[in-house]
CSV table of C-alpha atoms in Angstrom, one decimal:
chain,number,residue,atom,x,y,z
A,362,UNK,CA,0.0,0.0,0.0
A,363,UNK,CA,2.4,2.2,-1.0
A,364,UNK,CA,3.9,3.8,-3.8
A,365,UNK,CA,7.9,3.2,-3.9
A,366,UNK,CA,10.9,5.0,-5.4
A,367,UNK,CA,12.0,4.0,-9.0
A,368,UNK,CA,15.3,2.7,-8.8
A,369,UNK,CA,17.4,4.3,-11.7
A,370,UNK,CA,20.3,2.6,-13.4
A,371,UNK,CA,22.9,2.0,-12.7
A,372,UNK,CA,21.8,0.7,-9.0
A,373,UNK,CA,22.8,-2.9,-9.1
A,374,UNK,CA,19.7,-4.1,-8.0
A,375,UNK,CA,18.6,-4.1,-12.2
A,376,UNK,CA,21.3,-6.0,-13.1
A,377,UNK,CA,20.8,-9.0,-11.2
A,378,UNK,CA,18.0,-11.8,-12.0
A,379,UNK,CA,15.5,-11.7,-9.1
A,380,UNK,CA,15.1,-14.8,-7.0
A,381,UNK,CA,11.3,-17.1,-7.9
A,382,UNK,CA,8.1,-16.2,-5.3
A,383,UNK,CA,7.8,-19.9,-3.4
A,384,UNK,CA,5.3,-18.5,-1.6
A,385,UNK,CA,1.8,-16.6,-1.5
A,386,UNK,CA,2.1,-14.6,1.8
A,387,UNK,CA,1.4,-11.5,2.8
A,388,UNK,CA,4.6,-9.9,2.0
A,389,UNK,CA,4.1,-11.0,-1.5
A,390,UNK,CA,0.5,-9.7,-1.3
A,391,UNK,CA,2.2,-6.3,-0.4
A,392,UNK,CA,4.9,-6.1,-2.5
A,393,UNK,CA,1.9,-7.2,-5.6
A,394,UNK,CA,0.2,-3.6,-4.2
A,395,UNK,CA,3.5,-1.8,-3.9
A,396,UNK,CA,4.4,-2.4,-7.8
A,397,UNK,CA,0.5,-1.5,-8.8
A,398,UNK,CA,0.2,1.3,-6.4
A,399,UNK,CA,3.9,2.7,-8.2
A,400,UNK,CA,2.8,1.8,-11.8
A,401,UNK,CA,-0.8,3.9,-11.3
A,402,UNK,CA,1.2,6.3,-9.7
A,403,UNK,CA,4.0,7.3,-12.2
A,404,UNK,CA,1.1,8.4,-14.6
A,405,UNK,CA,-0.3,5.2,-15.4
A,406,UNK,CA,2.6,3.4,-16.6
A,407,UNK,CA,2.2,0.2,-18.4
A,408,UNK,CA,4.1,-1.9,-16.4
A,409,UNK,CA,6.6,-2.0,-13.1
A,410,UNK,CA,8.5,-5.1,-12.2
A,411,UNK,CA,9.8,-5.5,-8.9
A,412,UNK,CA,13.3,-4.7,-9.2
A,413,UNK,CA,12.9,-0.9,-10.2
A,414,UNK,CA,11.1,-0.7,-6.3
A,415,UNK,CA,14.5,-2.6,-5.7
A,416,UNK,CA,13.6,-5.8,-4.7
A,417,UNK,CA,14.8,-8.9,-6.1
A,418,UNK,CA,11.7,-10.6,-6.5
A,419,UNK,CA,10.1,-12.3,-10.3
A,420,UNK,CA,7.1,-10.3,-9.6
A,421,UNK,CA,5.6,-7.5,-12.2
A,422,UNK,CA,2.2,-5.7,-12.7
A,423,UNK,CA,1.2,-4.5,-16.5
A,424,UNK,CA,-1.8,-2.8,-17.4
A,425,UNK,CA,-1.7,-1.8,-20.6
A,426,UNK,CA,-5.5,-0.9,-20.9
A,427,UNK,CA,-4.5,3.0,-19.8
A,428,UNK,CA,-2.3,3.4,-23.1
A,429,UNK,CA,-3.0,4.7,-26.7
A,430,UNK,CA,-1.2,1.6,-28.2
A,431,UNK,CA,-2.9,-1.3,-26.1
A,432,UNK,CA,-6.0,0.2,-25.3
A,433,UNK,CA,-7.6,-2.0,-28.1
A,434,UNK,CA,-6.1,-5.2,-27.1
A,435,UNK,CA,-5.4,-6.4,-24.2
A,436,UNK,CA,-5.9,-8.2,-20.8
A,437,UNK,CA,-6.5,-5.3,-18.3
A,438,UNK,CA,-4.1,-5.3,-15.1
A,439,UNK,CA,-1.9,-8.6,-15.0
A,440,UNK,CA,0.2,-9.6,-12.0
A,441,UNK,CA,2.8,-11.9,-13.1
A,442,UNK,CA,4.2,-13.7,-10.4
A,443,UNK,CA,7.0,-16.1,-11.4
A,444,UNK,CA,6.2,-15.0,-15.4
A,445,UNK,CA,7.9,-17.5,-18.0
A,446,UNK,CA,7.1,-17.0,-21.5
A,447,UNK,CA,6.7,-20.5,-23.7
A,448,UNK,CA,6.1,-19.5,-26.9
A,449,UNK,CA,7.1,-16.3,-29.2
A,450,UNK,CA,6.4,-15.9,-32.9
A,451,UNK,CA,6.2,-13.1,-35.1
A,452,UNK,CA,8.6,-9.7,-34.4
A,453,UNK,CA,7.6,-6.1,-34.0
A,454,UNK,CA,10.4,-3.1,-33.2
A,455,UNK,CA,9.1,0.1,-31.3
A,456,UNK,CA,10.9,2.7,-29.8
A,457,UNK,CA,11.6,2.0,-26.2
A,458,UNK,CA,12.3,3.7,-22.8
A,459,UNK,CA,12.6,3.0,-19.2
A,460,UNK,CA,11.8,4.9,-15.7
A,461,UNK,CA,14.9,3.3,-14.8
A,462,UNK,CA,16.6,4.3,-17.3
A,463,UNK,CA,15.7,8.3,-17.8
A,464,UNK,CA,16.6,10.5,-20.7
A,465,UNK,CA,17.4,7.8,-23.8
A,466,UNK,CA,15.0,5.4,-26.0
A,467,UNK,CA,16.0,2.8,-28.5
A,468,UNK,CA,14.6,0.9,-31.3
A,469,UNK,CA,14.0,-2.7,-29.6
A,470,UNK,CA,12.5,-5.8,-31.9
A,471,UNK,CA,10.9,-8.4,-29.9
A,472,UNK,CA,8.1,-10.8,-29.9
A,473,UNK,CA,4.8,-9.5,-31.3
A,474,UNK,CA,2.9,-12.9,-29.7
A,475,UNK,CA,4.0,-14.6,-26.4
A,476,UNK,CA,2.3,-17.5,-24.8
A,477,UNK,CA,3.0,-16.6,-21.0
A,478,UNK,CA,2.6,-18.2,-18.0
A,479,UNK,CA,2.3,-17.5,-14.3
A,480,UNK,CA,0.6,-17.2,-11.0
A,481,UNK,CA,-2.5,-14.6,-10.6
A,482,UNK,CA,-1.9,-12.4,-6.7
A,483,UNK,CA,-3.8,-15.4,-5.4
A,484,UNK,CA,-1.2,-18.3,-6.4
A,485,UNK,CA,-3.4,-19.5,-9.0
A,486,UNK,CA,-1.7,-20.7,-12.7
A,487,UNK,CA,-2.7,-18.7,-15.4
A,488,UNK,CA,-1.8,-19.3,-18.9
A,489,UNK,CA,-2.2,-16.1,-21.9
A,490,UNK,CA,-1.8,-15.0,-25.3
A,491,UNK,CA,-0.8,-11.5,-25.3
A,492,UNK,CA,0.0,-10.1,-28.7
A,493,UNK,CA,0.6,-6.5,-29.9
A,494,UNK,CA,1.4,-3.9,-27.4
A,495,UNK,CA,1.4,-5.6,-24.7
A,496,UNK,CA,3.0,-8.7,-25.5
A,497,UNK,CA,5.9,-5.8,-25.8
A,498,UNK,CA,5.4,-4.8,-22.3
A,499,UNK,CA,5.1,-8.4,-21.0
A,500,UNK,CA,8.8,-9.3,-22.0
A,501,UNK,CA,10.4,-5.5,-21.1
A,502,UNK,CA,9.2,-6.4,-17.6
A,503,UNK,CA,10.3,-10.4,-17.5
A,504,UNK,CA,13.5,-8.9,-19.0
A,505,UNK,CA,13.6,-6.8,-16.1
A,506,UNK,CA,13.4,-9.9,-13.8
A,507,UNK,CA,16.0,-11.7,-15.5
A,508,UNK,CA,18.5,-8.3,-15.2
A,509,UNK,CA,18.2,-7.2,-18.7
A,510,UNK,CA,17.4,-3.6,-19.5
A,511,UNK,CA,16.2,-2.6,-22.8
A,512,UNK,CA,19.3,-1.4,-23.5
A,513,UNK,CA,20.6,-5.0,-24.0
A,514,UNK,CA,18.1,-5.6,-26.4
A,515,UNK,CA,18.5,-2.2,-28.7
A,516,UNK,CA,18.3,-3.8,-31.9
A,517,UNK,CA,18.9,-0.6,-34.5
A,518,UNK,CA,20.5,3.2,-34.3
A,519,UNK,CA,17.9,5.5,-35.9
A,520,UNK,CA,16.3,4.5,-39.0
A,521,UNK,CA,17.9,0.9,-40.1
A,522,UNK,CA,16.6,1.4,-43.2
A,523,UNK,CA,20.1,2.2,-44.4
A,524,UNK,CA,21.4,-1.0,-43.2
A,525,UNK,CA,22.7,-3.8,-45.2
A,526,UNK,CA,20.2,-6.8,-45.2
A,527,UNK,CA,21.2,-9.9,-44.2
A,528,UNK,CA,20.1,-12.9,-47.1
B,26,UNK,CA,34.3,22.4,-18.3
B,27,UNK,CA,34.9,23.8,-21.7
B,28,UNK,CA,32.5,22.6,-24.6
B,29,UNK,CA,33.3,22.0,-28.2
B,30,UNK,CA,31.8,20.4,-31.5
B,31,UNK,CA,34.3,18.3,-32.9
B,32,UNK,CA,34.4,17.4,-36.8
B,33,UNK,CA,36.1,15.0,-38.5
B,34,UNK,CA,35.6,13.8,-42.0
B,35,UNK,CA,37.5,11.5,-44.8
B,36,UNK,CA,37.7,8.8,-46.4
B,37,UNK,CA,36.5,5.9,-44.1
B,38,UNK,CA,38.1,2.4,-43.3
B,39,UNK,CA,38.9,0.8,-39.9
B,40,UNK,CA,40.5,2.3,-37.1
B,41,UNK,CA,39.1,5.6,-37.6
B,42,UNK,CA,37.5,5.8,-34.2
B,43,UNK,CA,40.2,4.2,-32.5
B,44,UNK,CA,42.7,6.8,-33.9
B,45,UNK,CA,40.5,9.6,-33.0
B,46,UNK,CA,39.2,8.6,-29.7
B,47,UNK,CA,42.9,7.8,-28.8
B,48,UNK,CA,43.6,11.4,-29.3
B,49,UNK,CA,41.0,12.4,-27.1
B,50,UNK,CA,41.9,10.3,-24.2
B,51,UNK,CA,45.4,11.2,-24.1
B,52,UNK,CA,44.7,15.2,-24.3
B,53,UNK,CA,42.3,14.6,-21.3
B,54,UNK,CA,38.7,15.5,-23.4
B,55,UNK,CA,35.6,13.8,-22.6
B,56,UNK,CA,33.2,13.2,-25.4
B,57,UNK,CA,29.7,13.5,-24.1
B,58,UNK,CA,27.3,12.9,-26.9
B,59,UNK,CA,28.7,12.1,-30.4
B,60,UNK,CA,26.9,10.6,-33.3
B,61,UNK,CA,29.3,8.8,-36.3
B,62,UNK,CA,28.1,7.3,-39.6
B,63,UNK,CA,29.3,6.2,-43.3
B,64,UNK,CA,27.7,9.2,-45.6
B,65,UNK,CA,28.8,8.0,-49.5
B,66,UNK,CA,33.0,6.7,-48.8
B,67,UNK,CA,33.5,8.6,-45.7
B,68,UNK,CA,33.4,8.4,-42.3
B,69,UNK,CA,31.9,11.8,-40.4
B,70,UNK,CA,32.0,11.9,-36.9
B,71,UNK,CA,30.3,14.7,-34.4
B,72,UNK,CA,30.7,14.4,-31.3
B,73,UNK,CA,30.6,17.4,-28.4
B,74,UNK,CA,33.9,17.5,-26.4
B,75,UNK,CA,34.5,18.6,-23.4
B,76,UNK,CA,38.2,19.5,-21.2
B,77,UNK,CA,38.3,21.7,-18.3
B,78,UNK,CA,41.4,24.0,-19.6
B,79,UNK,CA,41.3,23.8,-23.7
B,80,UNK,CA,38.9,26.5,-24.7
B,81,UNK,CA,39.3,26.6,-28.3
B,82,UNK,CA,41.7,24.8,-31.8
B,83,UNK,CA,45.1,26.6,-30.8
B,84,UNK,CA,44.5,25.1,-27.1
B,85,UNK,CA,45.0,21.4,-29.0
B,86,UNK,CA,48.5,22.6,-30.4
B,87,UNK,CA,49.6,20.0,-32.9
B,88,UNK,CA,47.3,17.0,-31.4
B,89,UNK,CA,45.2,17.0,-34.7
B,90,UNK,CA,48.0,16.8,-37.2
B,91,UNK,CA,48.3,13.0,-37.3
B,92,UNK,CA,45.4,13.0,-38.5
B,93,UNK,CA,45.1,16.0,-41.4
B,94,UNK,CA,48.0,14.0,-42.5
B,95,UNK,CA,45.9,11.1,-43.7
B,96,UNK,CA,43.9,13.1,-45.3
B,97,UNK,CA,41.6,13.5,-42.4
B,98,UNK,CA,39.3,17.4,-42.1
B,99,UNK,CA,38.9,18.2,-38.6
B,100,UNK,CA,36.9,21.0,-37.8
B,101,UNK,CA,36.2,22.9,-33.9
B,102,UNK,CA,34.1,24.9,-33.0
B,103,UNK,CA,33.8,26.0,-28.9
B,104,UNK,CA,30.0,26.0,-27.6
B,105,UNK,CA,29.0,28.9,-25.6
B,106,UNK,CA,28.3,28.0,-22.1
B,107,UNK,CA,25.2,25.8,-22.1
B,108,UNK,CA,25.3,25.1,-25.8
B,109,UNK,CA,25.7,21.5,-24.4
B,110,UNK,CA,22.5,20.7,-22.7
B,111,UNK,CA,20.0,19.6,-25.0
B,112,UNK,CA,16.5,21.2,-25.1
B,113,UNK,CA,13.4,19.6,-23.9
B,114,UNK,CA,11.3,19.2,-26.7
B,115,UNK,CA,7.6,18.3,-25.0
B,116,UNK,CA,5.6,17.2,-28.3
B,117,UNK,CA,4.9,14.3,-30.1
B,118,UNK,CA,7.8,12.6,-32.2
B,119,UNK,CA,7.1,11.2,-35.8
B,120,UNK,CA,8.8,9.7,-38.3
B,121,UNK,CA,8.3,11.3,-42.1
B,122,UNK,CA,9.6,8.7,-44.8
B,123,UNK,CA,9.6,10.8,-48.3
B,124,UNK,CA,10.8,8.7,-51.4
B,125,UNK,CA,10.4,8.5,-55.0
B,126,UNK,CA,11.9,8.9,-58.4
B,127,UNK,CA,15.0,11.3,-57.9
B,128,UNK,CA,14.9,14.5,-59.0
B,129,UNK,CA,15.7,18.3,-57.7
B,130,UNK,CA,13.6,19.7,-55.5
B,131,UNK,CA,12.3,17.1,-52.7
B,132,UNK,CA,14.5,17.9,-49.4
B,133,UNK,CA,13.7,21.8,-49.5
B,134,UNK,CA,10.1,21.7,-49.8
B,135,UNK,CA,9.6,19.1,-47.0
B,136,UNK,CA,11.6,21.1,-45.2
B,137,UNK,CA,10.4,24.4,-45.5
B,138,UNK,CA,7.1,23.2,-44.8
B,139,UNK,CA,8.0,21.6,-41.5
B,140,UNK,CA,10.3,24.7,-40.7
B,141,UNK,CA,6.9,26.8,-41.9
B,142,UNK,CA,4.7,25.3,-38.4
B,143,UNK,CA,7.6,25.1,-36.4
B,144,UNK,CA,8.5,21.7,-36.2
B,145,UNK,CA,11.8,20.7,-35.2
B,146,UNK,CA,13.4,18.2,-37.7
B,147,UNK,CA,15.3,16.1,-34.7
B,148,UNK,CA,17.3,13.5,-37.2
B,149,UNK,CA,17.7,13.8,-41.4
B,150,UNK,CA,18.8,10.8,-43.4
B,151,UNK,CA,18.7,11.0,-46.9
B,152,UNK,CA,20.0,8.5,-49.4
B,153,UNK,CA,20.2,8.2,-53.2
B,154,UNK,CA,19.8,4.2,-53.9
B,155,UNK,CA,17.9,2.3,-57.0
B,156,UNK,CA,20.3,1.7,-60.1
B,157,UNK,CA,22.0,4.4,-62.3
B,158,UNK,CA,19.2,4.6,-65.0
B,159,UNK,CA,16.1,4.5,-62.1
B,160,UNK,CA,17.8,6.7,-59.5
B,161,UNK,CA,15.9,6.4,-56.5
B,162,UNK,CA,15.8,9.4,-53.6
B,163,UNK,CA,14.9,8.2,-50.3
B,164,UNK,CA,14.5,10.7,-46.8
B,165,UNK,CA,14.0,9.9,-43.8
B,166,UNK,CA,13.0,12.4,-40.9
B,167,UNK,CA,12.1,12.3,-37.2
B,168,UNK,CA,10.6,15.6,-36.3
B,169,UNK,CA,9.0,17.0,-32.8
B,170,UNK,CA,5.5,18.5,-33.1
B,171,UNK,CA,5.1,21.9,-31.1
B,172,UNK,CA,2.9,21.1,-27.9
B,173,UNK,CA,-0.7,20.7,-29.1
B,174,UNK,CA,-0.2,19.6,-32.8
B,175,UNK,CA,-1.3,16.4,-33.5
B,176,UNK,CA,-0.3,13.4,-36.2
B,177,UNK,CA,-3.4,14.2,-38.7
B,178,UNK,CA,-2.3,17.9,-39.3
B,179,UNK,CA,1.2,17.1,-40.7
B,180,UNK,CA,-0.5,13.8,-42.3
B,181,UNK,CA,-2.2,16.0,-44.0
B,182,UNK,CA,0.3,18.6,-44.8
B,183,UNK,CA,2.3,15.8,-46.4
B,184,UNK,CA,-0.5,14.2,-48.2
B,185,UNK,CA,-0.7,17.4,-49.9
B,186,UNK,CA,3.1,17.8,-50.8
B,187,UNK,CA,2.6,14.4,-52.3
B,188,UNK,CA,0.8,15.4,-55.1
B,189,UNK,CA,2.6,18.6,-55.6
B,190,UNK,CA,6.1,16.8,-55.5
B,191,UNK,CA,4.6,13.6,-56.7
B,192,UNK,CA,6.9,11.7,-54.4
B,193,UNK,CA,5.4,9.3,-51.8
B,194,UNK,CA,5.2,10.4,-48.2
B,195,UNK,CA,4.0,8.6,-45.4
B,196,UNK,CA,3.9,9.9,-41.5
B,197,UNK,CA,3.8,7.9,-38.3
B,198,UNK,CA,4.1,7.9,-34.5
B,199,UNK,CA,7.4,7.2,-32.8
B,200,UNK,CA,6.7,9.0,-29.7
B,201,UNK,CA,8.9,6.3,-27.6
B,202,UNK,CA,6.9,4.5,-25.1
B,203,UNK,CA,8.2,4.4,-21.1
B,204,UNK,CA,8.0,0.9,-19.5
């Protein structure tokens, strides 16, 4: 019940993959409010994961129902507790930032369908399809459990459009 | 901290950075942001410098001349203090792609019309590809909108350049999305 500091690069805390939920307690219960409470709070951002409030913990909140791009399509708020992804197909690049990482964007490809798995806040197994938008968001915050900013995954400077092709 | 633009153009093949950026280091300049790319067959780099005695070219003495030797063009110019600090530009971002047959006459017009309404051309790449007999011109801008101008206004802006230029032009969104 509270909204939390974004931890800014480069605090170590985002560089370090974040240790599995084993159980559904109340501290996880709180730390599940913390992340939502943070995300509504910086201007409805589409998505927090745990370690940009600093703890180490494979726990994020997206909701990209709030946004211009996923408003059409999309699975309102999802808590991901212990997220994996199982299936990816198709690729879509958009132009990236991060709270924890103020002041640059990048062009970022990734997945534009996931298959995703993980536990709802009340330990129960949920299994989705996100696609779009928010199949974008989904894997920026798992990446952000596994210590990956998006500035690992830049894919292109500017307009690649200049750039050889590879056959 | 002193501020400059640095310059350097020629002919490009490997090493360039390396030779340049080991200049830099050993005269004690830190290069804040710099942006370096392959335009026809040379290399031109831009990068803002910065050294907390060297003011302007004669403070660099001879450190340069290694590299005008090869052919090299390097240019300085000091920034007035704050010229470093970039401007915070509030509107939305978009990305113009202008291509078509080439012919004289298509950067200046886009330009003027987006210079016209006050919106700041942020990046410009333009390249001439397609074979020697079908010359093809290709341009691609990212551009800030001023606060409260919205995508459908330029779209239609260009839409009408379009015919006039009878290029094709096509606008979109790449206002960069926070996670």
């Amino acid at each position: 019940m509270a909204v939390r500091d974004i931890h800014i690069y480069p605090d170590p805390v985002l560089k370090q993959a974040s240790e599995t939920i084993d159980s559904f307690n109340q501290a996880t219960d709180e730390l599940v409010q913390d992340l939502i409470d943070t995300m509504v709070a910086a201007g409805h951002s589409v998505g927090v994961a745990a370690p940009q409030i600093g703890v180490n913990r494979r726990v994020a909140v997206v909701d990209v129902s709030q946004s211009k791009q996923g408003r059409e399509n999309n699975h309102g708020l999802l808590i991901m507790i212990n997220p994996e992804i199982l299936e990816r197909s198709g690729a879509k690049a958009i132009r990236e930032g991060c709270m924890s990482v103020p002041d640059y964007t990048g062009n970022v490809t990734r997945a534009e369908e996931i298959l995703v798995q993980f536990f709802d806040r009340r330990g129960m197994p949920r299994v989705i399809r996100a696609t779009g938008f928010e199949a974008i968001a989904i894997q920026h915050e798992i990446d952000h459990l596994d210590g990956f900013l998006f500035l690992d995954r830049v894919s292109s400077l500017k307009t690649d459009i200049f750039r050889r092709k590879k056959h | 901290m002193n501020h400059i633009a640095l310059t350097i153009i020629g002919r490009d093949h490997p090493g360039i950075v390396a030779r340049v950026t080991e200049i830099l280091y050993r005269v004690g300049c830190n290069i804040a942001d710099s942006s370096c790319s392959i335009l026809g067959g040379q290399f031109a780099m831009i990068l803002i410098i910065s050294h907390p005695e060297y003011t302007d070219r004669e403070s660099f003495g001879d450190a340069f001349d290694p590299l005008e030797k090869e052919g090299m063009s390097v240019f300085l110019r000091t920034l007035q203090p704050g010229g470093e600090a970039a401007p915070e530009l509030a509107g939305e971002i978009c990305l113009i792609s202008v291509y078509g047959s080439d012919k004289p006459g298509i950067v200046y017009p886009v330009a003027r019309e987006l210079g016209n309404r006050r919106i700041n051309i942020t990046d410009l790449n333009t390249k001439l590809v397609g074979s020697a007999e079908r010359p093809v011109y290709v341009m691609m801008i990212e551009a800030v909108l001023p606060p409260g101008m919205d995508l459908q206004e330029i779209a239609a802006i260009m839409a009408d350049l379009q015919q006039k230029l009878q290029v094709d032009i096509s606008v979109r969104d790449i206002t960069p999305v926070e996670f």
